[in-house]
Amino acid sequence: MPAIKRIVLDVLKPHHPNALDLAQAIAALGPDYRVGLKVIAVDEKTESAEVTVEANAIDFEGVNGAITAMGATVHSIDAVDVASADRPKT
């Protein structure tokens, strides 16, 4: 099965938890997860953020679940890098 190597998400989040807490919650999902989070816009109650996750095999459902558990929502997938799985040697 193909593996997601990098994904960029447009996320709408409340002010609390802060960006660091959200990024750490996502990073905790995998031993090799790298997470970048950039706040793009702020209004009275929410923040729009660009979240980039990189790993050998990203569990998108897990990432989406962690984001939702923190009170945020994924608005869109803005970019994704996927690689085919290694074929077994014959």
mmCIF file of C-alpha atoms in Angstrom:
data_model
loop_
_atom_site.group_PDB
_atom_site.id
_atom_site.type_symbol
_atom_site.label_atom_id
_atom_site.label_comp_id
_atom_site.label_asym_id
_atom_site.label_seq_id
_atom_site.Cartn_x
_atom_site.Cartn_y
_atom_site.Cartn_z
ATOM 1 C CA MET A 1 0.000 0.000 0.000
ATOM 2 C CA PRO A 2 1.329 3.498 -0.783
ATOM 3 C CA ALA A 3 2.633 5.498 2.168
ATOM 4 C CA ILE A 4 2.004 9.175 2.879
ATOM 5 C CA LYS A 5 5.432 10.782 3.361
ATOM 6 C CA ARG A 6 4.406 14.431 3.713
ATOM 7 C CA ILE A 7 1.074 16.187 4.050
ATOM 8 C CA VAL A 8 0.177 19.866 4.352
ATOM 9 C CA LEU A 9 -3.145 20.665 5.994
ATOM 10 C CA ASP A 10 -5.190 23.842 6.360
ATOM 11 C CA VAL A 11 -6.458 23.674 9.948
ATOM 12 C CA LEU A 12 -8.870 25.908 11.840
ATOM 13 C CA LYS A 13 -8.181 25.801 15.579
ATOM 14 C CA PRO A 14 -9.335 27.639 18.691
ATOM 15 C CA HIS A 15 -6.782 29.871 20.454
ATOM 16 C CA HIS A 16 -6.403 27.191 23.121
ATOM 17 C CA PRO A 17 -4.677 24.786 22.855
ATOM 18 C CA ASN A 18 -1.802 26.812 21.465
ATOM 19 C CA ALA A 19 0.183 25.933 18.326
ATOM 20 C CA LEU A 20 2.913 24.154 20.283
ATOM 21 C CA ASP A 21 0.448 21.872 22.087
ATOM 22 C CA LEU A 22 -1.279 20.942 18.815
ATOM 23 C CA ALA A 23 2.018 20.245 17.039
ATOM 24 C CA GLN A 24 3.243 18.094 19.937
ATOM 25 C CA ALA A 25 -0.007 16.093 19.990
ATOM 26 C CA ILE A 26 0.426 15.287 16.289
ATOM 27 C CA ALA A 27 4.146 14.510 16.645
ATOM 28 C CA ALA A 28 3.388 12.060 19.461
ATOM 29 C CA LEU A 29 1.520 9.829 16.985
ATOM 30 C CA GLY A 30 4.664 8.319 15.482
ATOM 31 C CA PRO A 31 8.303 7.839 16.444
ATOM 32 C CA ASP A 32 9.544 9.634 13.318
ATOM 33 C CA TYR A 33 6.828 12.287 12.900
ATOM 34 C CA ARG A 34 8.101 15.806 12.198
ATOM 35 C CA VAL A 35 5.492 18.543 12.488
ATOM 36 C CA GLY A 36 5.647 22.151 11.362
ATOM 37 C CA LEU A 37 2.818 24.507 12.248
ATOM 38 C CA LYS A 38 2.517 28.067 10.988
ATOM 39 C CA VAL A 39 -0.329 30.333 12.124
ATOM 40 C CA ILE A 40 -1.626 32.095 9.011
ATOM 41 C CA ALA A 41 -4.510 34.180 10.382
ATOM 42 C CA VAL A 42 -6.017 35.057 13.744
ATOM 43 C CA ASP A 43 -9.486 36.295 14.528
ATOM 44 C CA GLU A 44 -11.451 36.800 17.745
ATOM 45 C CA LYS A 45 -12.029 33.102 18.481
ATOM 46 C CA THR A 46 -9.918 31.035 16.078
ATOM 47 C CA GLU A 47 -6.617 30.704 14.249
ATOM 48 C CA SER A 48 -5.996 29.351 10.762
ATOM 49 C CA ALA A 49 -2.839 27.260 10.604
ATOM 50 C CA GLU A 50 -0.800 25.466 7.977
ATOM 51 C CA VAL A 51 0.262 22.117 9.440
ATOM 52 C CA THR A 52 2.980 20.077 7.723
ATOM 53 C CA VAL A 53 3.604 16.496 8.831
ATOM 54 C CA GLU A 54 6.528 14.412 7.554
ATOM 55 C CA ALA A 55 7.330 10.756 8.328
ATOM 56 C CA ASN A 56 8.063 7.428 6.672
ATOM 57 C CA ALA A 57 4.364 6.484 6.807
ATOM 58 C CA ILE A 58 1.823 9.005 8.084
ATOM 59 C CA ASP A 59 -1.463 7.740 9.501
ATOM 60 C CA PHE A 60 -3.814 10.431 8.176
ATOM 61 C CA GLU A 61 -6.773 9.150 10.185
ATOM 62 C CA GLY A 62 -4.642 9.341 13.330
ATOM 63 C CA VAL A 63 -3.495 12.873 12.503
ATOM 64 C CA ASN A 64 -7.064 13.953 11.769
ATOM 65 C CA GLY A 65 -8.222 12.358 15.034
ATOM 66 C CA ALA A 66 -5.542 14.179 17.062
ATOM 67 C CA ILE A 67 -6.493 17.486 15.451
ATOM 68 C CA THR A 68 -10.184 16.900 16.155
ATOM 69 C CA ALA A 69 -9.464 15.848 19.757
ATOM 70 C CA MET A 70 -7.780 19.229 20.281
ATOM 71 C CA GLY A 71 -10.947 21.046 19.137
ATOM 72 C CA ALA A 72 -9.653 21.886 15.662
ATOM 73 C CA THR A 73 -10.796 20.867 12.179
ATOM 74 C CA VAL A 74 -9.037 20.097 8.909
ATOM 75 C CA HIS A 75 -10.379 22.428 6.228
ATOM 76 C CA SER A 76 -8.372 20.976 3.370
ATOM 77 C CA ILE A 77 -5.395 18.925 2.285
ATOM 78 C CA ASP A 78 -3.244 21.507 0.501
ATOM 79 C CA ALA A 79 -0.344 19.240 -0.534
ATOM 80 C CA VAL A 80 0.620 15.597 -0.189
ATOM 81 C CA ASP A 81 3.612 13.419 -1.097
ATOM 82 C CA VAL A 82 2.926 9.696 -1.418
ATOM 83 C CA ALA A 83 5.362 6.890 -2.281
ATOM 84 C CA SER A 84 4.568 3.367 -3.340
ATOM 85 C CA ALA A 85 5.417 0.629 -0.873
ATOM 86 C CA ASP A 86 8.660 -1.281 -1.325
ATOM 87 C CA ARG A 87 8.176 -4.408 -3.354
ATOM 88 C CA PRO A 88 9.408 -7.639 -1.815
ATOM 89 C CA LYS A 89 12.589 -8.979 -3.379
ATOM 90 C CA THR A 90 12.152 -12.145 -5.444
#
